[in-house]
Structures are given as C-alpha cells and as structure tokens.
PDB file of C-alpha atoms in Angstrom:
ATOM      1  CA  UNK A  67      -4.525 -23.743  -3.780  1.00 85.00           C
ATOM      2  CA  UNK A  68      -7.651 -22.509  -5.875  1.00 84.00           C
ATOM      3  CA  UNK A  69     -10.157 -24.157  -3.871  1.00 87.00           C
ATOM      4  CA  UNK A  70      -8.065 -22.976  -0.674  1.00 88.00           C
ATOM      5  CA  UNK A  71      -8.573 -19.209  -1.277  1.00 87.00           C
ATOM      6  CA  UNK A  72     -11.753 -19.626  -3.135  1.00 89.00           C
ATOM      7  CA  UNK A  73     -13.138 -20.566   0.391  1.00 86.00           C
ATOM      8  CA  UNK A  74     -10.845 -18.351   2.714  1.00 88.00           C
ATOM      9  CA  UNK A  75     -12.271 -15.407   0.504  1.00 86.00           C
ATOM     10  CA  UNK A  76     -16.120 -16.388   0.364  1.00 87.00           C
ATOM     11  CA  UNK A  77     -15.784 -16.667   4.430  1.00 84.00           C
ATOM     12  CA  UNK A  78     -15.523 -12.508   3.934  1.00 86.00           C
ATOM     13  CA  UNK A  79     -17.989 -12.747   1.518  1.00 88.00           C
ATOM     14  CA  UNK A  80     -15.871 -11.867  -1.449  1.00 89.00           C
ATOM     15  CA  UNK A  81     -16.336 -14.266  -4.722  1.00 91.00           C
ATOM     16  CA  UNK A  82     -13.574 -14.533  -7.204  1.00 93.00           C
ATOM     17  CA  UNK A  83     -14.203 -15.120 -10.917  1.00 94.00           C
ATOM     18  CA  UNK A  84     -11.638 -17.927 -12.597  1.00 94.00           C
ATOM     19  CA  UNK A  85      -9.352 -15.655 -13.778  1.00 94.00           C
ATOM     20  CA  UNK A  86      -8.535 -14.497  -9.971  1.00 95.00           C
ATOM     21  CA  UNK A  87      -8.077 -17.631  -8.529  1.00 94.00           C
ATOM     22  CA  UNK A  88      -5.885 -18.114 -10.767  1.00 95.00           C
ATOM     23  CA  UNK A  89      -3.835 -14.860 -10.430  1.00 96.00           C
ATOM     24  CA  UNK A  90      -3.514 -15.660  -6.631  1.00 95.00           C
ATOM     25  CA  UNK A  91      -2.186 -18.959  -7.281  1.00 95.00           C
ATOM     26  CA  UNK A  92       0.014 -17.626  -9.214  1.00 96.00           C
ATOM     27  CA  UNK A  93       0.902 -14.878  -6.343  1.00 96.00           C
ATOM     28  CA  UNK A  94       1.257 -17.960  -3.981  1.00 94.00           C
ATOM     29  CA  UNK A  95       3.481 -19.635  -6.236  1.00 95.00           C
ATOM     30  CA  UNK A  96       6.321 -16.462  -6.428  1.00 95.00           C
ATOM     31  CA  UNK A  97       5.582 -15.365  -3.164  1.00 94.00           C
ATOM     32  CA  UNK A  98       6.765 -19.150  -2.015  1.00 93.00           C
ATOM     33  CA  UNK A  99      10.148 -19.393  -4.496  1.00 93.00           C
ATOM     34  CA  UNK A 100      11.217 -15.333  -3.971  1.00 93.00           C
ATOM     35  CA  UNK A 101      10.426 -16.162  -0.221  1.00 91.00           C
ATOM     36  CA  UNK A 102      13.533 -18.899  -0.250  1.00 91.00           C
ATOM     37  CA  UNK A 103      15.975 -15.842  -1.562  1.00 89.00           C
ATOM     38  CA  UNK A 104      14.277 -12.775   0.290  1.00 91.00           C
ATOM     39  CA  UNK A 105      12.990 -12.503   3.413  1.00 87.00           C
ATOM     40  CA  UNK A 106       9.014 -12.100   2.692  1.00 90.00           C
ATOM     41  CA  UNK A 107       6.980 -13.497   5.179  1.00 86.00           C
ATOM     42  CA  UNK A 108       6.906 -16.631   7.872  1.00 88.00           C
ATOM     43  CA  UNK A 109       3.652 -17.359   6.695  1.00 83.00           C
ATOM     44  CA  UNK A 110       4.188 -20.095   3.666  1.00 82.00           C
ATOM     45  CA  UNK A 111       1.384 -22.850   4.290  1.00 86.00           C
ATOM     46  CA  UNK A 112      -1.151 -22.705   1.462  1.00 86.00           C
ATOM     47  CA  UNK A 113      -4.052 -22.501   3.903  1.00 87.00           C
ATOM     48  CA  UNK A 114      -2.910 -19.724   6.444  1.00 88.00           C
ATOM     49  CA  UNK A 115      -0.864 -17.639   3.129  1.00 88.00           C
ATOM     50  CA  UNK A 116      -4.830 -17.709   1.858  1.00 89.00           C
ATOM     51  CA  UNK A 117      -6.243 -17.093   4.753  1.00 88.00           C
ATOM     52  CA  UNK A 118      -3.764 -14.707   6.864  1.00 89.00           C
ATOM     53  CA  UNK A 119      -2.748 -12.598   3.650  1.00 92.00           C
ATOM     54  CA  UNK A 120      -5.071 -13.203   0.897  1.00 93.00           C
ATOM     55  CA  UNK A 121      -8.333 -12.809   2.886  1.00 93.00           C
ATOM     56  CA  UNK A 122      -7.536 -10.731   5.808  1.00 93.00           C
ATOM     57  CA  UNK A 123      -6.329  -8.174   2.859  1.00 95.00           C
ATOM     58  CA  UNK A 124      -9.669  -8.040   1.014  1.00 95.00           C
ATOM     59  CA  UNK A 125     -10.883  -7.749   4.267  1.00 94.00           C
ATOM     60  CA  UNK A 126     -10.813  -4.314   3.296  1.00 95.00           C
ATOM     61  CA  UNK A 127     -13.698  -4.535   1.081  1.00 95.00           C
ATOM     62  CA  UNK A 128     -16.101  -5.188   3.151  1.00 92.00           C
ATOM     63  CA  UNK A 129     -15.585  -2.932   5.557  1.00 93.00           C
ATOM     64  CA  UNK A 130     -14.555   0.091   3.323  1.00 95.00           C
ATOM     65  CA  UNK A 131     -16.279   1.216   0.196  1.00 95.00           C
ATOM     66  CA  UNK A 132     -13.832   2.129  -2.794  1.00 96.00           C
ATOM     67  CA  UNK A 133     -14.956   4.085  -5.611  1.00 97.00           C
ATOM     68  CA  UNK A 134     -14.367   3.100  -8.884  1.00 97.00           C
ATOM     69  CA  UNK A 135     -10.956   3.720 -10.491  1.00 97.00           C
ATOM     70  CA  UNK A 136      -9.856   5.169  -6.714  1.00 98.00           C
ATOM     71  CA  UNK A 137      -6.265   5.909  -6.298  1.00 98.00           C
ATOM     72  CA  UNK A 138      -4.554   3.858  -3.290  1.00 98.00           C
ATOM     73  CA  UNK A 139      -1.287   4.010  -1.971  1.00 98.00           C
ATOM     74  CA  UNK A 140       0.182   0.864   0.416  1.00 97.00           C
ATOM     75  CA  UNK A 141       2.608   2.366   2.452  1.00 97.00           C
ATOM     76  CA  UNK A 142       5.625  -0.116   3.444  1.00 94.00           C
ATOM     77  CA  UNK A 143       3.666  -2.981   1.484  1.00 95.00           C
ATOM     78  CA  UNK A 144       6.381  -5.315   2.167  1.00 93.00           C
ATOM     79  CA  UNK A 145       5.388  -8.543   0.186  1.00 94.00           C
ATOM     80  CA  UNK A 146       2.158  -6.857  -1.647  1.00 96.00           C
ATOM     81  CA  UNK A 147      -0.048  -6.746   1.616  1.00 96.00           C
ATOM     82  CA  UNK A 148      -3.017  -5.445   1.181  1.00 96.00           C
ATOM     83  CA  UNK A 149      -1.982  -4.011  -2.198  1.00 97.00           C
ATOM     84  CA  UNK A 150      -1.851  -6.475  -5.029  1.00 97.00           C
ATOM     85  CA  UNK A 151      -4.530  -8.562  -3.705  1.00 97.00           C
ATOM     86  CA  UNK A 152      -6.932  -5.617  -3.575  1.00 97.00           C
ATOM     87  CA  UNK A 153      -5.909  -4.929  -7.065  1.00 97.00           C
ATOM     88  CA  UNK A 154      -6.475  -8.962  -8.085  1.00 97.00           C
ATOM     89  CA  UNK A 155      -9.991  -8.384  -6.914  1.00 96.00           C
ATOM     90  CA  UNK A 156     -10.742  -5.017  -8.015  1.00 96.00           C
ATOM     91  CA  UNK A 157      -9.110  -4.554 -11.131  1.00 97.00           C
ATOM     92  CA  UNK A 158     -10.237  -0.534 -11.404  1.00 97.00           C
ATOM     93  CA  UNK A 159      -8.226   1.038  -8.844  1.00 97.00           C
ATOM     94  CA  UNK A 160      -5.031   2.873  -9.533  1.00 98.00           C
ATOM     95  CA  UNK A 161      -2.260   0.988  -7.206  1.00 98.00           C
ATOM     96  CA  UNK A 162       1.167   2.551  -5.873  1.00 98.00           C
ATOM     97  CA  UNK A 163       3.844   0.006  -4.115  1.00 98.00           C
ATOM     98  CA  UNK A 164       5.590   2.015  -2.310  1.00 97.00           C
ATOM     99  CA  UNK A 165       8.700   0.140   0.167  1.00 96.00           C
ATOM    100  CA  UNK A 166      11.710   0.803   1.702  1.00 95.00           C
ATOM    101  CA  UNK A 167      13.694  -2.188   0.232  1.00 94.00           C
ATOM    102  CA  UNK A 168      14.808  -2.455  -3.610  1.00 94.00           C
ATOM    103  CA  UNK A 169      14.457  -6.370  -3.202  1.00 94.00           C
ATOM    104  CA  UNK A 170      11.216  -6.450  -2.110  1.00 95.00           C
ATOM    105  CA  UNK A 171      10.077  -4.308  -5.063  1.00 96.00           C
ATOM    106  CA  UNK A 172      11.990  -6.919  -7.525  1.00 95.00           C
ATOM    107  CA  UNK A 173       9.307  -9.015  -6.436  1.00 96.00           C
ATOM    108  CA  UNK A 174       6.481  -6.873  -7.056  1.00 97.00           C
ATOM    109  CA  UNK A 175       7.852  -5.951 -10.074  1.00 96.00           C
ATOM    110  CA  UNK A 176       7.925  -9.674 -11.047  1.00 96.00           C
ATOM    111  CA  UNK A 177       4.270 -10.217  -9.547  1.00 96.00           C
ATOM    112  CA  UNK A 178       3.094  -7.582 -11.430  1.00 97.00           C
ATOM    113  CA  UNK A 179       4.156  -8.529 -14.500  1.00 96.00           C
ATOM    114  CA  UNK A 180       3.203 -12.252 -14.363  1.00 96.00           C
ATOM    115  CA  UNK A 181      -0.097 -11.470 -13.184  1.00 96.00           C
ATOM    116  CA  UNK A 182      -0.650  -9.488 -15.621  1.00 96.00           C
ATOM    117  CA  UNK A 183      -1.597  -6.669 -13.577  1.00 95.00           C
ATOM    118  CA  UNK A 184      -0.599  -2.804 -13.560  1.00 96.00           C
ATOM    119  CA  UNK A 185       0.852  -1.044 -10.415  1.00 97.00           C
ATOM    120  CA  UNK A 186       3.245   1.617  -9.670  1.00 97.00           C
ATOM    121  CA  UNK A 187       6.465   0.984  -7.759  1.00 98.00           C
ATOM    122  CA  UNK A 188       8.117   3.928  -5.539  1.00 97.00           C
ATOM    123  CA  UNK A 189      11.153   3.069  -3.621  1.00 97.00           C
ATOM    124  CA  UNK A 190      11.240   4.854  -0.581  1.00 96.00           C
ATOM    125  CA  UNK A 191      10.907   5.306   2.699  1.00 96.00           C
ATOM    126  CA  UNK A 192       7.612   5.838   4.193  1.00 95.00           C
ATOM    127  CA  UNK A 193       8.505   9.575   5.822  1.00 96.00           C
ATOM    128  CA  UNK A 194      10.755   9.929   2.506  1.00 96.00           C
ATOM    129  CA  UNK A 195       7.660   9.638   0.275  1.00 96.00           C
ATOM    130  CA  UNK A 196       5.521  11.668   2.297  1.00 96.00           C
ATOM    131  CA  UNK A 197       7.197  14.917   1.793  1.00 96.00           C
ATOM    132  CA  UNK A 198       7.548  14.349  -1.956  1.00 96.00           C
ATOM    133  CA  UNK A 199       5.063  16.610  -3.986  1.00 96.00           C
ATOM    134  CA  UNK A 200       4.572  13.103  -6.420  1.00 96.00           C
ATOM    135  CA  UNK A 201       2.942  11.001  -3.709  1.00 97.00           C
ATOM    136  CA  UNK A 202       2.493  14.054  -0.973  1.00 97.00           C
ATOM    137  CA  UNK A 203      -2.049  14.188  -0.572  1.00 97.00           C
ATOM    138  CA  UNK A 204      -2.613  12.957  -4.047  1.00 97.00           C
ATOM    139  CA  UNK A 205      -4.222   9.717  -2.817  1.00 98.00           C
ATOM    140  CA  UNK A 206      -8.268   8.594  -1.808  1.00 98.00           C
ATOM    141  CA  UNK A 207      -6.766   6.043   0.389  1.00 98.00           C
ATOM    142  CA  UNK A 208      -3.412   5.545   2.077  1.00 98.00           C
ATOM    143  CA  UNK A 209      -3.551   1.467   3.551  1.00 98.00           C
ATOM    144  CA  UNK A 210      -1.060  -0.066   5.773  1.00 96.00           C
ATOM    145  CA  UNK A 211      -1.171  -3.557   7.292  1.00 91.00           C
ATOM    146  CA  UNK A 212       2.627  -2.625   9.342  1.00 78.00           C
ATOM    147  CA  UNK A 213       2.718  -3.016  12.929  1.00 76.00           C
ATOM    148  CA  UNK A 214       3.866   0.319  14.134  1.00 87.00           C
ATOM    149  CA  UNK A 215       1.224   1.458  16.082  1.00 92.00           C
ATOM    150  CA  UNK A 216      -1.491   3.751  15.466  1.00 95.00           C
ATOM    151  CA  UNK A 217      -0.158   7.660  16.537  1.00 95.00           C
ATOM    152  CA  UNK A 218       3.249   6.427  14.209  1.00 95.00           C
ATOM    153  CA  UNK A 219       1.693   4.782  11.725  1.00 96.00           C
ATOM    154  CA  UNK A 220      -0.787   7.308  11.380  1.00 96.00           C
ATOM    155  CA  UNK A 221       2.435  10.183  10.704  1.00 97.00           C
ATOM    156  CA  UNK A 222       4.166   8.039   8.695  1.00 96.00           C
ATOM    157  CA  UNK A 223       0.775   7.392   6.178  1.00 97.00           C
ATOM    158  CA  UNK A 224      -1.608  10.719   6.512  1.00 97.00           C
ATOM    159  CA  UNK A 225       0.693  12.750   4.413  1.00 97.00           C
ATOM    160  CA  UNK A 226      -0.299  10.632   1.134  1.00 98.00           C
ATOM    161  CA  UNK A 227      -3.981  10.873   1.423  1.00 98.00           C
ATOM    162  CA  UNK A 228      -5.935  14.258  -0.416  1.00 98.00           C
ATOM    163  CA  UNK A 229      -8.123  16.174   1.884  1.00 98.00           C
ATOM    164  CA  UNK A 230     -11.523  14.073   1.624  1.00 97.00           C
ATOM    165  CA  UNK A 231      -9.663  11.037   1.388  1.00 98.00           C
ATOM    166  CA  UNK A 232      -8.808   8.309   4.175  1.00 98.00           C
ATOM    167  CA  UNK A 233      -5.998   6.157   5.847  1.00 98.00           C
ATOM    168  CA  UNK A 234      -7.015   2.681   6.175  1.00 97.00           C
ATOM    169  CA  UNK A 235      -5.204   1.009   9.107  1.00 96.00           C
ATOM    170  CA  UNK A 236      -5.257  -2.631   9.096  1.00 95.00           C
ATOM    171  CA  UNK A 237      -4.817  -3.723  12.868  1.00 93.00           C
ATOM    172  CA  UNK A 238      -5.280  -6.922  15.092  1.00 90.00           C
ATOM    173  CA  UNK A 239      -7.328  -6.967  18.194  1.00 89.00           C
ATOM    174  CA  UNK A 240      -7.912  -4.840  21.258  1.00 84.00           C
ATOM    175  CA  UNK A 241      -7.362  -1.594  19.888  1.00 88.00           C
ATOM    176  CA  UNK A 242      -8.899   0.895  22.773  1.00 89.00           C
ATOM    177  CA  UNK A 243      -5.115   2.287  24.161  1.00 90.00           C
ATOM    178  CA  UNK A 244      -3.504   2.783  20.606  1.00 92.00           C
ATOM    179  CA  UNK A 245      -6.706   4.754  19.438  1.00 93.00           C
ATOM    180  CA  UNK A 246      -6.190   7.031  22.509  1.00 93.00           C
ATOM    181  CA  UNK A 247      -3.045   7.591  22.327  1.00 93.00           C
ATOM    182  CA  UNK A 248      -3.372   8.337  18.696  1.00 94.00           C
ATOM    183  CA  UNK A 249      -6.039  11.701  19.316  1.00 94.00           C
ATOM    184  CA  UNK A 250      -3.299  14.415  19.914  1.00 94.00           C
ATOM    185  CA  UNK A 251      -1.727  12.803  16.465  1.00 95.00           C
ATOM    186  CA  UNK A 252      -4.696  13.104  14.340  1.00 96.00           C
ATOM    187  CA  UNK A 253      -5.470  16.479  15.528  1.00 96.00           C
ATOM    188  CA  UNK A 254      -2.005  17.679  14.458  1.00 97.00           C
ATOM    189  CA  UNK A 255      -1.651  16.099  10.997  1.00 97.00           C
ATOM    190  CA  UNK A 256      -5.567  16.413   9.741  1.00 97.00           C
ATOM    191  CA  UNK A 257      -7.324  13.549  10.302  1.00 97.00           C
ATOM    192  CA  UNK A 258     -10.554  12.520  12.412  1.00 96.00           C
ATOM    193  CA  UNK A 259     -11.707   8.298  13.186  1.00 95.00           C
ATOM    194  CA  UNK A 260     -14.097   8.083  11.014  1.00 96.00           C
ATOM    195  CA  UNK A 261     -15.013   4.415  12.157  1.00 95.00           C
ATOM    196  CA  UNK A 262     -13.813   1.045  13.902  1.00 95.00           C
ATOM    197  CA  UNK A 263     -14.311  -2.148  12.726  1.00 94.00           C
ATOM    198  CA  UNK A 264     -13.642  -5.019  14.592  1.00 93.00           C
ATOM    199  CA  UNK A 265     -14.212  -8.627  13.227  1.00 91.00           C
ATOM    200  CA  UNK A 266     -12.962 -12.487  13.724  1.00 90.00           C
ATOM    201  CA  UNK A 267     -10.813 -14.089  10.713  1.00 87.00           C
ATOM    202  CA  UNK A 268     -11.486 -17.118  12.053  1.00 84.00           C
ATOM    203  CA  UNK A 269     -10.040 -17.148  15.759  1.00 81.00           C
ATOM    204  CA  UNK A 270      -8.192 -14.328  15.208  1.00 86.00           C
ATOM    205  CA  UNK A 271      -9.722 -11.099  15.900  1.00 91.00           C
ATOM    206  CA  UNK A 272      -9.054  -8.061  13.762  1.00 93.00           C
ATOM    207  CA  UNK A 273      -9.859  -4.474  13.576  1.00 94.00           C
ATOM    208  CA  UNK A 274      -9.494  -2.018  10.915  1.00 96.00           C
ATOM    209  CA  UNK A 275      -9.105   1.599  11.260  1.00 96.00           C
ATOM    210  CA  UNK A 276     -10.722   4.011   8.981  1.00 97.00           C
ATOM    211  CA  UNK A 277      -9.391   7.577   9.027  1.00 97.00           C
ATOM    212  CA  UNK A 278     -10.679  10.846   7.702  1.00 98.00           C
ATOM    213  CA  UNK A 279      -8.069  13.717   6.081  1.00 98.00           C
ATOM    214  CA  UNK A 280     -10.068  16.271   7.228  1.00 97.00           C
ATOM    215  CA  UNK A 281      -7.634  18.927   6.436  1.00 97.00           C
ATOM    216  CA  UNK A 282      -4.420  19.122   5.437  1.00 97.00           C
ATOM    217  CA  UNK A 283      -1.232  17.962   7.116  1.00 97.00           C
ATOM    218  CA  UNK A 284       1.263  20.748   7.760  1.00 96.00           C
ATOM    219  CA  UNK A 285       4.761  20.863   5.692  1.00 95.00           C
ATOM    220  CA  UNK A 286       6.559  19.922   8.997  1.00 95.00           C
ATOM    221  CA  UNK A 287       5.236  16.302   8.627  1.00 96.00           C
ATOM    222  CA  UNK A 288       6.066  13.814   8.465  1.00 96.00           C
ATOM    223  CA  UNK A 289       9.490  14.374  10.525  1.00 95.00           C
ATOM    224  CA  UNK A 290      12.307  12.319  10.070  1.00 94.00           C
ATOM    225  CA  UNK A 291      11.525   8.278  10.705  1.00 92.00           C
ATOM    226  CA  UNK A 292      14.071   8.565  14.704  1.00 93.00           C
ATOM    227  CA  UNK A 293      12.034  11.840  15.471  1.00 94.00           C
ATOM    228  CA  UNK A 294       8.816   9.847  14.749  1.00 94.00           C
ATOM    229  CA  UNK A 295       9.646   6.688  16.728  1.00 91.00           C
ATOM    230  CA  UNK A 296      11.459   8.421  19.548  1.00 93.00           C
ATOM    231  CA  UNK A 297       9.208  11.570  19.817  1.00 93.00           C
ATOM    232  CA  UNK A 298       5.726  10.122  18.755  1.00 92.00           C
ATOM    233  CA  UNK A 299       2.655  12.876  18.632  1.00 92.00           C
TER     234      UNK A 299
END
C-alpha cells in the first residue's frame, strides 16, 4: 500500500517522508475495517482509495498555497476527505472535522488517535455550524470535496471562512454552468472566484474552486439546510 500512494502522490508532485506513508497505510487500513460497519465510501481498492482519496485530496496543495499553522475547516468531511490527509502531509495546520453523523466522527476520532495526529471534531450540521459564533468566520480556509453544487455548497461553507480567507471547492469536471449559476450567491454571502483550476487525475478530470471572503456574510446565512436546497441563491 506504501509504494501504492507513494506513487499516486508523486504523480501531483507531492513526496511523503516514511513516517507518512506509513500514517496513510494506516488510514487505509481503518478506513477498510470501519468501512465493513459504517457506510464510508465505495471506493476500497488499494490503488483507486490512494489515488481517488489520498491524492486527489492533496491535490489541494498544489493548486492552493497554505500558510503555515493555517486554520482549516472540512465541512461535511464524511470519511476525512480532504481533511486528515492534508493534515498527514502538512503537519502545521490547525484541522476541524466537522460532520453531520456521530458515527462517522467515531472514526475520525479513532484515525486521529492512531495516527497520532491532532484534529478537532464538531458534530453538526453544515448550516448548524455556520451560525455558531465557535466556527462562524474564524477560519483561513473552509474545504469541501461534497457534491452539492457550487451556489449550495458555497452557502452551506462561506459562513466559516474570516474575511481574507477562502472556500476551497473540490469539484470534478466541466464546471462552466455551476460557476454561473453560483454569481448571484457569492455576491450575497461575501465572496468573489478568485481562480479555477482544472487538471486530469489520471483520466479523470478535476477542477478546484478557489473562493475569496471578500466581506462578510450577513447573519441571515446560512438559512436552514430545505430553504437552501429548495430556494438556492
């Protein structure tokens, strides 16, 4: 499994020392046994788990530059995606977990601690979280890797991130009608497209999404999670 992310990483250009490898082994390993008692992802082959989760995840470095000891929430991490590999690989930030689903945090909780790694956990809901003064703009970075798209994602994630800071969207290909459609919600909530990247993992093309808070988002988001889905900005 080593040599297996070793090279899905150094196709991004990112090298990992000994001691990484062998804390995403070690990730692969519990992700693989909690995965048979929680649903975590359908992804469970060594190669596409290193390739489709480890590496698309640090992806993030090379597209993005993180200060040192930046503070970065995942919203709805799910399974620790982009989160705790972002952490593996650069040890300095200050992580937050946050998810919907007590079970899924078990997990992290149990990654975390194996790994030997420090994160926070906040059980929540995305919108939840958002209006809490704790987690409400006290973050450089909001990331998300979820599927919603962009205008809902973007309410649901913009309400974390300090004025200065950005949202970090982690999308998949062909993103010219969801970054329309998204204008009128960036407008309202404070933020400005700072840039797009768009890239190949292997055959599989990807884009990520980088966000400007500009200014900041008014108390009235983000609404409640029905108003957001049925009413998007």
């Amino acid at each position: 499994m080593k040599t297996l992310i070793k090279n899905a990483c150094e196709q991004i250009g990112i090298k990992l020392n000994d001691n990484q490898l062998e804390q995403f082994e070690q990730y692969y390993e519990l992700l693989t046994e909690w995965n048979e008692k929680i649903n975590l992802t359908r992804i469970t082959e060594p190669d596409e788990v290193a390739l489709k989760h480890f590496a698309d995840s640090l992806t993030l470095l090379e597209y993005v530059e993180i200060p040192k000891n930046s503070t970065i929430i995942d919203v709805g991490t799910g399974a620790g995606f982009p989160g705790i590999p972002l952490k593996i690989a650069r040890p300095d930030i200050n992580l937050t977990l946050l998810d919907s689903l007590n079970k899924r945090l078990g997990f992290l909780g149990e990654v975390c601690s194996e790994l030997g790694i420090e994160a926070k956990l906040v059980h929540s809901r995305a919108e939840d979280g958002g209006k809490d003064k704790l987690y409400r703009e006290k973050y450089d970075f909001a990331v998300s890797r979820a599927v919603a798209r962009l205008n809902i994602l973007s309410e649901y994630c913009l309400p974390y991130v300090k004025v200065g800071g950005s949202f970090i969207a982690m999308k998949g290909p062909e993103l010219t009608e969801e970054l329309n459609e998204a204008k009128n919600a960036l407008m309202i909530l404070g933020g400005k497209i700072n840039k797009v990247n768009e890239f190949k993992l292997e055959d599989s093309g990807r884009t990520i999404v980088v966000i400007n808070k500009i200014k900041q988002t008014p108390k009235s988001y983000p609404r409640h999670s029905s108003k957001i889905k049925s009413k998007p900005l």
